Coordinates of C-alpha atoms in Angstrom, one line a residue:
Chain A
M125 CA 0.0 0.0 0.0
S126 CA 1.4 3.4 -0.9
P127 CA 1.9 6.0 1.7
Q128 CA -1.2 7.9 2.7
K129 CA -1.0 11.6 3.1
L130 CA -2.9 13.0 6.1
A131 CA -4.1 16.5 5.4
T132 CA -7.6 17.0 6.8
R133 CA -9.1 17.1 10.3
N134 CA -10.9 13.9 9.5
D135 CA -7.6 12.2 8.5
Y136 CA -6.1 13.3 11.8
K137 CA -9.0 12.0 13.8
V138 CA -8.9 8.5 12.1
L139 CA -5.2 8.3 12.9
V140 CA -5.6 9.3 16.5
D141 CA -8.5 6.9 17.1
K142 CA -6.6 4.0 15.5
Y143 CA -3.7 3.9 18.0
D144 CA -3.2 3.8 21.8
T145 CA 0.5 4.5 21.8
F146 CA 2.6 6.9 19.8
L147 CA 6.4 6.6 19.7
F148 CA 8.2 9.8 18.7
D149 CA 11.6 10.6 17.4
C150 CA 12.5 14.0 18.8
D151 CA 14.8 16.0 16.6
G152 CA 13.0 17.0 13.4
V153 CA 9.6 15.9 14.9
I154 CA 9.2 17.6 18.3
W155 CA 12.0 20.1 18.0
H156 CA 14.7 21.5 15.8
G157 CA 17.8 21.9 18.0
S158 CA 16.6 24.3 20.7
K159 CA 13.3 25.3 19.0
A160 CA 10.0 23.5 19.4
I161 CA 8.1 22.6 16.2
P162 CA 5.1 25.0 16.0
N163 CA 1.9 23.8 17.8
I164 CA 3.7 20.7 19.1
Q165 CA 2.8 21.5 22.7
S166 CA -1.0 21.5 21.9
T167 CA -0.6 18.4 19.8
L168 CA 0.9 16.5 22.7
S169 CA -1.6 17.9 25.2
M170 CA -4.5 16.8 22.8
L171 CA -3.1 13.3 22.6
R172 CA -2.6 13.1 26.4
S173 CA -6.2 14.3 26.9
R174 CA -7.4 11.5 24.7
G175 CA -5.6 9.0 26.9
K176 CA -2.9 8.2 24.5
R177 CA 0.4 6.9 25.7
L178 CA 3.4 8.9 24.5
I179 CA 6.9 7.6 24.3
F180 CA 9.9 9.6 23.1
V181 CA 12.5 7.4 21.5
T182 CA 16.0 8.8 20.9
N183 CA 19.3 7.4 19.7
N184 CA 21.0 10.1 21.7
S185 CA 23.1 8.4 24.4
A186 CA 24.9 11.5 25.7
T187 CA 21.9 12.8 27.7
S188 CA 20.2 11.0 30.5
R189 CA 16.5 10.7 30.7
S190 CA 16.2 13.2 33.5
D191 CA 18.2 15.7 31.4
Y192 CA 15.7 15.1 28.6
V193 CA 12.9 16.0 30.9
T194 CA 14.6 19.3 31.6
K195 CA 15.0 19.9 27.8
F196 CA 11.3 19.2 27.3
A197 CA 10.3 21.6 30.1
K198 CA 12.4 24.4 28.5
L199 CA 10.3 23.9 25.3
G200 CA 7.1 24.1 27.3
I201 CA 6.4 20.4 27.2
Q202 CA 5.6 18.4 30.3
A203 CA 7.2 14.9 30.0
K204 CA 7.9 12.3 32.6
T205 CA 11.2 10.3 32.8
E206 CA 9.2 7.1 32.1
E207 CA 8.0 8.5 28.8
I208 CA 11.6 8.8 27.5
F209 CA 13.4 5.9 26.0
S210 CA 17.0 6.7 24.9
S211 CA 19.5 4.3 23.5
A212 CA 21.5 4.7 26.7
Y213 CA 18.5 3.6 28.8
A214 CA 17.7 0.8 26.4
T215 CA 21.3 -0.4 27.0
A216 CA 20.7 -0.4 30.7
V217 CA 17.4 -2.2 30.4
Y218 CA 19.0 -4.8 28.0
L219 CA 21.9 -5.5 30.4
S220 CA 19.9 -5.6 33.6
E221 CA 16.7 -7.3 32.3
V222 CA 17.5 -9.2 29.2
V223 CA 21.0 -10.6 29.8
Q224 CA 20.9 -10.3 33.6
F225 CA 24.4 -8.8 33.8
P226 CA 26.3 -10.4 36.7
P227 CA 26.5 -8.1 39.7
N228 CA 30.2 -8.7 40.2
K229 CA 31.0 -7.5 36.6
T230 CA 31.7 -4.0 35.3
A231 CA 30.8 -2.3 32.1
Y232 CA 33.7 -0.6 30.3
V233 CA 32.1 2.5 28.8
I234 CA 33.2 4.7 26.0
G235 CA 30.5 7.3 26.2
G236 CA 29.3 10.4 28.1
S237 CA 27.8 10.9 31.5
G238 CA 24.2 10.1 30.2
I239 CA 25.0 6.5 29.6
R240 CA 27.0 6.0 32.8
K241 CA 24.1 7.5 34.8
E242 CA 21.6 5.1 33.2
L243 CA 23.8 2.1 33.9
Q244 CA 24.5 3.1 37.4
E245 CA 20.7 3.6 38.0
V246 CA 20.1 -0.1 37.3
G247 CA 23.0 -1.1 39.5
I248 CA 25.7 -1.6 36.9
A249 CA 29.2 -0.3 37.8
T250 CA 31.1 1.5 35.0
M251 CA 34.7 2.2 34.3
G252 CA 36.6 4.0 31.5
Q253 CA 35.7 7.6 32.5
D254 CA 39.1 8.1 34.2
D255 CA 41.2 6.7 31.3
K256 CA 42.7 10.0 30.3
A257 CA 46.4 9.4 30.8
P258 CA 48.5 9.6 27.6
V259 CA 49.8 6.4 26.1
D260 CA 52.7 5.6 23.7
L261 CA 54.5 2.7 22.2
S262 CA 56.6 2.2 25.3
T263 CA 53.6 2.1 27.7
L264 CA 51.1 0.4 25.5
A265 CA 51.8 -3.1 27.0
E266 CA 50.5 -1.7 30.4
I267 CA 47.0 -1.9 28.9
E268 CA 45.8 -5.4 29.8
P269 CA 42.5 -7.2 29.9
N270 CA 40.6 -6.8 33.2
S271 CA 38.6 -9.9 34.2
D272 CA 36.0 -7.7 36.0
V273 CA 34.9 -6.3 32.6
G274 CA 31.8 -8.1 31.4
A275 CA 30.7 -5.7 28.7
V276 CA 32.1 -2.9 26.5
V277 CA 29.4 -0.3 26.0
F278 CA 30.0 2.2 23.2
G279 CA 28.2 5.5 22.7
I280 CA 29.2 9.0 21.5
D281 CA 32.1 10.2 23.5
F282 CA 33.6 13.6 22.9
E283 CA 36.5 12.6 25.1
I284 CA 37.4 9.5 23.2
N285 CA 41.1 8.7 23.1
Y286 CA 43.6 5.9 22.2
R287 CA 43.7 4.6 25.8
K288 CA 40.0 4.1 25.9
L289 CA 39.9 2.4 22.5
S290 CA 42.8 0.1 23.5
N291 CA 41.2 -0.8 26.8
A292 CA 37.9 -1.6 25.0
H293 CA 39.8 -3.5 22.3
I294 CA 41.9 -5.6 24.7
N295 CA 38.9 -6.6 26.8
L296 CA 36.9 -7.6 23.7
M297 CA 39.8 -9.6 22.3
Y298 CA 41.1 -11.4 25.4
N299 CA 38.3 -11.3 27.9
P300 CA 36.1 -14.4 27.5
D301 CA 32.4 -13.7 27.2
C302 CA 32.8 -9.9 27.2
L303 CA 29.7 -8.4 25.6
F304 CA 30.0 -5.8 22.9
I305 CA 27.1 -3.3 22.9
A306 CA 26.7 0.0 21.0
T307 CA 24.0 2.5 21.9
N308 CA 23.5 3.3 18.2
D309 CA 25.3 3.3 14.9
D310 CA 24.4 6.7 13.5
R311 CA 27.1 7.5 10.9
T312 CA 27.0 11.2 11.4
L313 CA 26.0 13.6 14.1
P314 CA 24.2 16.9 13.2
G315 CA 26.0 20.0 14.6
G316 CA 24.6 23.2 13.1
K317 CA 25.4 23.7 9.4
H318 CA 27.4 20.6 9.1
V319 CA 27.5 16.9 10.2
Y320 CA 30.3 15.4 12.2
P321 CA 31.4 11.8 12.9
G322 CA 28.6 10.0 14.7
T323 CA 28.7 7.0 17.1
G324 CA 28.6 4.5 14.3
S325 CA 31.7 6.0 12.7
M326 CA 33.7 6.1 15.9
L327 CA 32.5 2.5 16.6
S328 CA 34.1 1.4 13.2
S329 CA 37.5 1.6 14.8
L330 CA 36.7 -1.0 17.3
I331 CA 34.8 -3.3 14.9
H332 CA 37.8 -3.2 12.6
S333 CA 40.4 -3.8 15.3
T334 CA 38.5 -6.6 17.1
Q335 CA 36.7 -8.0 14.0
R336 CA 33.7 -8.4 16.3
T337 CA 30.1 -7.2 15.6
P338 CA 28.4 -5.3 18.4
L339 CA 24.8 -5.6 19.3
V340 CA 23.4 -2.2 18.3
M341 CA 20.5 -1.0 20.5
G342 CA 19.3 2.1 18.8
K343 CA 17.2 2.9 15.7
P344 CA 16.8 1.4 13.1
N345 CA 17.9 -1.8 15.0
K346 CA 15.5 -3.9 16.8
P347 CA 16.9 -4.3 20.3
M348 CA 15.7 -0.9 21.5
L349 CA 12.2 -1.5 20.1
D350 CA 12.2 -5.0 21.8
C351 CA 13.0 -3.2 25.1
V352 CA 10.3 -0.6 24.6
M353 CA 7.6 -3.2 23.6
Q354 CA 8.6 -5.4 26.6
K355 CA 8.8 -2.6 29.1
Y356 CA 5.4 -1.2 28.3
H357 CA 3.6 -4.3 27.1
L358 CA 2.6 -2.6 23.8
D359 CA 0.3 -4.1 21.2
P360 CA 2.1 -3.5 17.8
A361 CA -1.3 -3.2 16.0
R362 CA -2.2 -0.2 18.3
T363 CA 1.2 1.5 18.2
C364 CA 2.4 4.1 15.7
M365 CA 6.1 5.2 15.2
V366 CA 6.4 8.9 14.3
G367 CA 9.7 10.1 12.8
D368 CA 11.3 12.3 10.1
R369 CA 13.9 9.8 8.8
L370 CA 13.1 6.9 6.6
D371 CA 16.4 5.0 7.2
T372 CA 16.2 5.2 11.0
D373 CA 12.8 6.1 12.5
I374 CA 10.6 4.6 9.9
L375 CA 12.7 1.5 9.3
F376 CA 12.7 1.0 13.1
G377 CA 8.9 1.0 13.2
I378 CA 8.6 -1.3 10.2
R379 CA 11.0 -3.8 11.6
G380 CA 8.9 -3.8 14.8
G381 CA 5.7 -4.5 12.9
L382 CA 4.3 -1.0 13.8
S383 CA 2.4 1.5 11.7
T384 CA 4.5 4.5 10.8
L385 CA 4.0 8.2 10.3
C386 CA 6.6 10.4 8.7
V387 CA 6.6 14.1 9.2
L388 CA 8.0 16.6 6.7
T389 CA 9.6 18.9 9.4
G390 CA 12.9 17.1 9.3
V391 CA 15.1 15.1 6.9
A392 CA 12.6 13.3 4.6
D393 CA 10.7 15.2 1.9
E394 CA 7.6 14.1 0.0
A395 CA 9.7 12.8 -3.0
S396 CA 11.8 10.5 -0.8
I397 CA 8.7 9.2 1.0
L398 CA 7.0 8.4 -2.3
D399 CA 10.2 6.6 -3.7
P400 CA 9.2 3.0 -3.9
S401 CA 12.7 1.8 -3.1
A402 CA 12.7 3.6 0.3
P403 CA 11.2 2.0 3.4
Q404 CA 7.4 2.4 2.9
V405 CA 5.6 4.6 5.5
T406 CA 2.0 4.0 6.4
Y407 CA 1.2 7.8 6.7
Y408 CA 2.8 11.1 6.2
M409 CA 1.9 14.7 7.0
D410 CA 3.4 18.2 6.9
S411 CA 4.0 18.6 10.6
L412 CA 3.1 16.8 13.8
G413 CA 1.9 20.2 15.0
D414 CA -1.0 20.0 12.6
L415 CA -2.7 17.4 14.8
S416 CA -3.4 20.3 17.2
E417 CA -6.4 21.1 15.0
L418 CA -8.1 18.3 16.7
E419 CA -7.9 20.1 20.0
M420 CA -11.0 22.1 19.3
T421 CA -13.0 19.2 18.2
L422 CA -12.6 17.3 21.4
Chain B
M86 CA 56.5 -22.4 -8.6
S87 CA 56.3 -23.5 -5.0
P88 CA 58.4 -21.6 -2.4
Q89 CA 62.0 -22.7 -2.3
K90 CA 63.6 -23.2 1.1
L91 CA 67.2 -21.8 1.4
A92 CA 69.2 -23.9 3.9
T93 CA 72.7 -24.3 2.6
R94 CA 75.6 -22.0 2.1
N95 CA 75.3 -22.5 -1.7
D96 CA 71.6 -21.6 -1.6
Y97 CA 72.5 -18.3 0.2
K98 CA 75.2 -17.6 -2.4
V99 CA 72.8 -18.1 -5.3
L100 CA 70.3 -15.7 -3.6
V101 CA 72.9 -13.0 -2.9
D102 CA 74.4 -13.1 -6.4
K103 CA 71.0 -12.9 -8.1
Y104 CA 70.0 -9.5 -6.7
D105 CA 71.5 -6.0 -6.5
T106 CA 69.0 -4.6 -4.0
F107 CA 67.3 -6.0 -0.9
L108 CA 64.3 -4.4 0.6
F109 CA 63.8 -5.3 4.3
D110 CA 60.9 -5.2 6.6
C111 CA 62.3 -4.4 10.1
D112 CA 60.3 -5.9 12.9
G113 CA 60.5 -9.7 12.8
V114 CA 63.3 -9.6 10.2
I115 CA 66.0 -7.2 11.5
W116 CA 64.9 -7.0 15.1
H117 CA 62.2 -8.0 17.6
G118 CA 61.2 -4.9 19.5
S119 CA 64.5 -3.8 21.1
K120 CA 66.5 -6.9 20.3
A121 CA 68.5 -7.5 17.1
I122 CA 67.9 -10.9 15.4
P123 CA 71.1 -13.0 16.0
N124 CA 73.9 -12.4 13.4
I125 CA 71.9 -9.7 11.7
Q126 CA 74.8 -7.2 11.9
S127 CA 77.2 -9.6 10.1
T128 CA 74.6 -10.4 7.5
L129 CA 74.1 -6.8 6.7
S130 CA 77.9 -6.1 6.6
M131 CA 78.3 -9.0 4.3
L132 CA 75.7 -7.7 1.9
R133 CA 77.2 -4.2 2.0
S134 CA 80.7 -5.6 1.4
R135 CA 79.4 -7.3 -1.7
G136 CA 78.0 -4.0 -3.0
K137 CA 74.4 -4.7 -2.4
R138 CA 72.0 -1.8 -1.9
L139 CA 70.0 -2.2 1.3
I140 CA 66.6 -0.4 1.9
F141 CA 64.6 -0.7 5.0
V142 CA 60.9 -0.4 4.4
T143 CA 58.6 0.2 7.3
N144 CA 54.9 1.0 7.7
N145 CA 55.7 2.8 11.0
S146 CA 54.8 6.4 10.6
A147 CA 55.4 7.5 14.2
T148 CA 59.1 7.6 13.9
S149 CA 61.1 9.8 11.5
R150 CA 63.9 8.3 9.4
S151 CA 66.6 10.0 11.5
D152 CA 65.1 8.5 14.7
Y153 CA 65.3 5.1 12.8
V154 CA 69.0 5.6 12.2
T155 CA 69.4 6.1 16.0
K156 CA 67.5 2.8 16.6
F157 CA 69.7 0.9 14.1
A158 CA 72.8 2.3 15.8
K159 CA 71.6 1.1 19.2
L160 CA 71.4 -2.4 17.8
G161 CA 75.0 -2.1 16.4
I162 CA 73.8 -1.5 12.8
Q163 CA 75.1 1.3 10.7
A164 CA 72.4 2.7 8.5
K165 CA 72.0 5.9 6.6
T166 CA 68.8 8.0 6.4
E167 CA 68.6 7.4 2.7
E168 CA 68.4 3.7 3.3
I169 CA 65.3 4.0 5.3
F170 CA 61.9 4.3 3.7
S171 CA 58.9 4.7 6.1
S172 CA 55.3 5.2 5.2
A173 CA 55.6 8.7 6.6
Y174 CA 58.5 9.5 4.2
A175 CA 56.6 7.8 1.3
T176 CA 53.7 10.2 2.1
A177 CA 56.0 13.2 1.9
V178 CA 57.6 11.9 -1.3
Y179 CA 54.2 11.3 -2.8
L180 CA 52.8 14.7 -1.9
S181 CA 55.9 16.7 -2.9
E182 CA 57.0 14.7 -6.0
V183 CA 54.0 12.8 -7.4
V184 CA 51.1 15.2 -6.8
Q185 CA 53.2 18.4 -6.5
F186 CA 51.3 19.6 -3.5
P187 CA 50.6 23.4 -3.9
P188 CA 53.0 25.5 -1.7
N189 CA 50.1 27.6 -0.4
K190 CA 48.3 24.6 1.0
T191 CA 48.6 22.8 4.3
A192 CA 48.3 19.1 5.3
Y193 CA 45.9 18.4 8.2
V194 CA 47.7 15.6 10.0
I195 CA 46.4 13.1 12.4
G196 CA 49.6 11.4 13.4
G197 CA 52.8 11.7 15.4
S198 CA 55.8 13.9 15.2
G199 CA 57.5 11.5 12.8
I200 CA 55.1 12.2 10.0
R201 CA 55.1 16.0 10.6
K202 CA 58.9 16.1 10.5
E203 CA 59.0 14.2 7.1
L204 CA 56.3 16.5 5.6
Q205 CA 58.0 19.7 6.9
E206 CA 61.4 18.5 5.5
V207 CA 59.9 18.5 2.0
G208 CA 58.4 21.9 2.7
I209 CA 54.8 21.0 3.5
A210 CA 53.2 22.9 6.3
T211 CA 51.2 20.8 8.8
M212 CA 48.3 21.5 11.1
G213 CA 46.3 19.5 13.6
Q214 CA 49.0 19.0 16.3
D215 CA 47.4 21.7 18.5
D216 CA 43.9 20.5 18.3
K217 CA 43.6 19.4 21.9
A218 CA 40.7 21.6 23.2
P219 CA 37.7 19.7 24.4
V220 CA 34.6 19.8 22.2
D221 CA 30.9 19.1 22.9
L222 CA 27.6 19.4 21.2
S223 CA 27.3 23.1 22.0
T224 CA 30.8 23.9 20.5
L225 CA 30.8 21.4 17.6
A226 CA 29.6 23.9 15.0
E227 CA 32.8 25.9 15.6
I228 CA 34.7 23.2 13.7
E229 CA 34.5 24.4 10.1
P230 CA 36.3 23.6 6.8
N231 CA 39.5 25.5 6.3
S232 CA 40.3 26.3 2.7
D233 CA 44.0 26.2 3.3
V234 CA 43.8 22.4 3.9
G235 CA 44.8 20.6 0.7
A236 CA 45.2 17.1 2.2
V237 CA 44.2 15.1 5.3
V238 CA 47.1 12.8 6.2
F239 CA 46.3 10.0 8.6
G240 CA 48.8 7.9 10.5
I241 CA 49.0 6.4 14.0
D242 CA 48.2 9.1 16.6
F243 CA 48.3 8.2 20.3
E244 CA 46.8 11.7 20.9
I245 CA 43.8 11.2 18.6
N246 CA 40.6 12.9 19.8
Y247 CA 37.2 13.9 18.6
R248 CA 38.3 17.4 17.6
K249 CA 41.0 16.1 15.3
L250 CA 38.6 13.5 13.7
S251 CA 36.0 16.2 13.2
N252 CA 38.4 18.6 11.6
A253 CA 39.7 15.9 9.3
H254 CA 36.1 14.8 8.5
I255 CA 34.8 18.3 7.8
N256 CA 37.7 19.2 5.5
L257 CA 37.3 15.9 3.6
M258 CA 33.5 16.5 3.3
Y259 CA 33.3 20.1 2.5
N260 CA 36.7 21.2 1.1
P261 CA 36.8 20.6 -2.6
D262 CA 39.8 18.6 -3.9
C263 CA 41.1 17.8 -0.4
L264 CA 43.3 14.7 -0.7
F265 CA 42.8 11.8 1.7
I266 CA 46.1 9.9 2.4
A267 CA 46.8 7.2 5.0
T268 CA 50.4 6.1 5.8
N269 CA 49.2 2.5 6.2
D270 CA 46.2 0.4 7.0
D271 CA 47.6 -2.0 9.5
R272 CA 44.6 -3.3 11.4
T273 CA 46.5 -3.9 14.7
L274 CA 49.7 -2.6 16.3
P275 CA 51.9 -5.0 18.2
G276 CA 52.6 -3.9 21.8
G277 CA 54.3 -6.6 23.9
K278 CA 52.1 -9.6 24.7
H279 CA 49.0 -8.2 22.9
V280 CA 48.0 -6.3 19.8
Y281 CA 46.2 -2.9 20.0
P282 CA 44.2 -0.9 17.5
G283 CA 46.4 0.0 14.5
T284 CA 46.3 2.9 12.0
G285 CA 43.9 1.0 9.7
S286 CA 41.4 0.6 12.6
M287 CA 41.5 4.2 13.7
L288 CA 41.2 5.2 10.0
S289 CA 38.0 3.3 9.7
S290 CA 36.2 6.0 11.7
L291 CA 37.0 8.6 9.0
I292 CA 36.3 6.3 6.1
H293 CA 32.9 5.5 7.6
S294 CA 32.0 9.1 8.5
T295 CA 33.1 10.6 5.1
Q296 CA 32.4 7.6 2.9
R297 CA 35.7 8.4 1.2
T298 CA 38.5 6.0 0.3
P299 CA 42.0 7.1 1.3
L300 CA 45.1 6.5 -0.8
V301 CA 47.0 4.1 1.5
M302 CA 50.8 4.4 1.0
G303 CA 52.2 1.6 3.1
K304 CA 52.6 -2.2 2.7
P305 CA 50.9 -4.2 1.1
N306 CA 49.7 -1.3 -1.0
K307 CA 51.6 -0.2 -4.1
P308 CA 52.1 3.6 -3.7
M309 CA 55.0 3.2 -1.2
L310 CA 56.7 0.7 -3.5
D311 CA 56.2 3.0 -6.5
C312 CA 57.9 5.7 -4.5
V313 CA 60.8 3.4 -3.6
M314 CA 61.3 2.1 -7.1
Q315 CA 61.1 5.7 -8.6
K316 CA 63.4 7.2 -6.0
Y317 CA 66.2 4.7 -6.4
H318 CA 65.6 3.7 -10.1
L319 CA 65.5 0.0 -9.1
D320 CA 65.2 -2.9 -11.6
P321 CA 62.4 -5.2 -10.3
A322 CA 64.2 -8.2 -11.7
R323 CA 67.3 -7.5 -9.6
T324 CA 65.4 -6.6 -6.4
C325 CA 64.2 -8.9 -3.6
M326 CA 61.7 -8.0 -0.8
V327 CA 62.5 -9.6 2.6
G328 CA 59.8 -9.9 5.2
D329 CA 58.1 -12.0 7.9
R330 CA 54.5 -11.4 7.0
L331 CA 52.8 -12.9 3.9
D332 CA 49.8 -10.5 3.9
T333 CA 51.9 -7.3 4.1
D334 CA 55.6 -7.7 3.2
I335 CA 55.4 -10.5 0.7
L336 CA 52.2 -9.3 -0.9
F337 CA 53.9 -5.9 -1.3
G338 CA 56.8 -7.5 -3.1
I339 CA 54.6 -9.6 -5.3
R340 CA 52.4 -6.6 -6.3
G341 CA 55.6 -4.8 -7.3
G342 CA 56.8 -7.6 -9.5
L343 CA 59.8 -8.4 -7.1
S344 CA 61.2 -11.7 -5.9
T345 CA 60.4 -12.3 -2.3
L346 CA 62.1 -13.9 0.7
C347 CA 60.1 -14.8 3.8
V348 CA 62.0 -15.4 7.1
L349 CA 60.7 -17.5 10.0
T350 CA 61.8 -15.1 12.8
G351 CA 58.5 -13.2 12.8
V352 CA 54.8 -13.9 12.1
A353 CA 54.8 -16.5 9.2
D354 CA 55.6 -20.1 9.9
E355 CA 56.5 -22.8 7.4
A356 CA 52.9 -24.2 7.2
S357 CA 51.5 -20.8 6.3
I358 CA 54.2 -20.2 3.7
L359 CA 53.5 -23.6 2.0
D360 CA 49.7 -22.9 2.1
P361 CA 48.8 -22.6 -1.6
S362 CA 46.0 -20.1 -0.9
A363 CA 48.5 -17.6 0.7
P364 CA 50.6 -15.2 -1.3
Q365 CA 53.4 -17.3 -2.8
V366 CA 56.9 -16.4 -1.8
T367 CA 59.9 -17.1 -4.0
Y368 CA 62.2 -18.2 -1.2
Y369 CA 62.1 -18.7 2.6
M370 CA 64.7 -19.4 5.3
D371 CA 64.9 -19.7 9.0
S372 CA 66.5 -16.4 9.7
L373 CA 68.1 -13.6 7.8
G374 CA 71.0 -13.9 10.3
D375 CA 71.9 -17.3 8.6
L376 CA 73.2 -15.4 5.5
S377 CA 76.1 -14.3 7.7
E378 CA 77.6 -17.8 7.0
L379 CA 78.7 -16.3 3.6
E380 CA 80.9 -13.8 5.4
M381 CA 83.7 -16.3 5.7
T382 CA 83.5 -17.3 2.1
L383 CA 84.0 -13.9 0.7

């Protein structure tokens, strides 16, 4: 079935009635950088007032869920920690609930404070944050596997260095059963006018040096969705994934068997949505903010 | 023709008489870390006294050729700067002689002082060495393309960081005609008991983020050999490449149309040399030091 454009109040109503839960990507859907998409606050209030469950799903692993709540508040949106599902939190859920990470083991983390915070909140100790000392050929051999390390967790880390990469490498190579988990594999990271190397690019170093394949949690990969579905006991038939990118958000929804809605306020344009070789969305519309028209009809 | 084992004084004599020039890999052939291979000094003296040209070919880009001369001297081996050909020097030769790098352009270098020194010696200005300031999402957009940058040169850099990778990325992406050159693509770097991420692994980040393919100078790639052959006007039929690794040293020699000699003092063992699916060496022998037997017969 080709993508259906939603453009009238009736279209919006049919959409909203059909689903109990909406999963949202944030950047390009809810906001652009530090600016809310017009009418987004009223759209979200309207959905809440109709008893819909809202879950914000982000590949960002640098920010913890509580920091996200603060960001939402600054944009005039009330959100609860439980409504936010980041790739860092998904990693914590996966380690603590899916693989039952042994309590005597530690996660070696390449990543920011967001991911450490999420792991620590589920009781998983982390190391790596203090690995800042320079290394050279004469001191390299000091970097040895540590049998306490049960997983290497990789997310965006603006303080990445050769010592951290070597520690992660050596544990993945020589430490039996050491898990290899990446929060996401985004190739690039948007930063104003340009894009910069993303988690997936930095991760390539470690994939290449260890010849190991990490489990990637974030969109468009399935593990994060499995965590979301399991955590909230969602019915895929009554859940819709809303995003602005076909290759991450929409593919993520499709892989999870969900309906999908692509908005035109971010990366995808109408031509790419209608391209039959792209992941096929269920619905698309100009802006999620347009749903606020339903507010008056409640 | 299957690999021929050299084991007698006569075998050694035939080898030495057949070639005017010997190219040597260093680690595993001339030395192991900081220890010379037994009898290597007398082997090299014997070859010199017979008028052979010796060239030491290394993928190491961290050390300059003059630092190499010092390392040789410590092991009791006299060597001249002109006899040493590193991937860093090959990069300098390539930029200055092959592509005639414009004098008003600068090379953005991710790499150690060895490579900067080689580039500066052929008159190429370098930048990148001072890029140590932290970066985060709020300051990322400050990293912009610089129209002075004519090439990104990538070698092993123990001080690699996100700012350097972003600078290299942004110049490769948005700076027209910016060259992308890597000194080598060694996956791992030996460091005592273990191996650590090598230049090729670190380079993967940038290949992944830019989706560009670098020109790789070092073994087993051809550009370094082209530089050696051109610099010394060597006759491939009278040149033998000596190494301990089939996938780098020997492949490098084969690709250049040279005869090859694999020694068993490093990575390759006899079984791997005789494996018909591996790069096929011309000759192999236990140790290059064994050629010193010829000394007495001169």
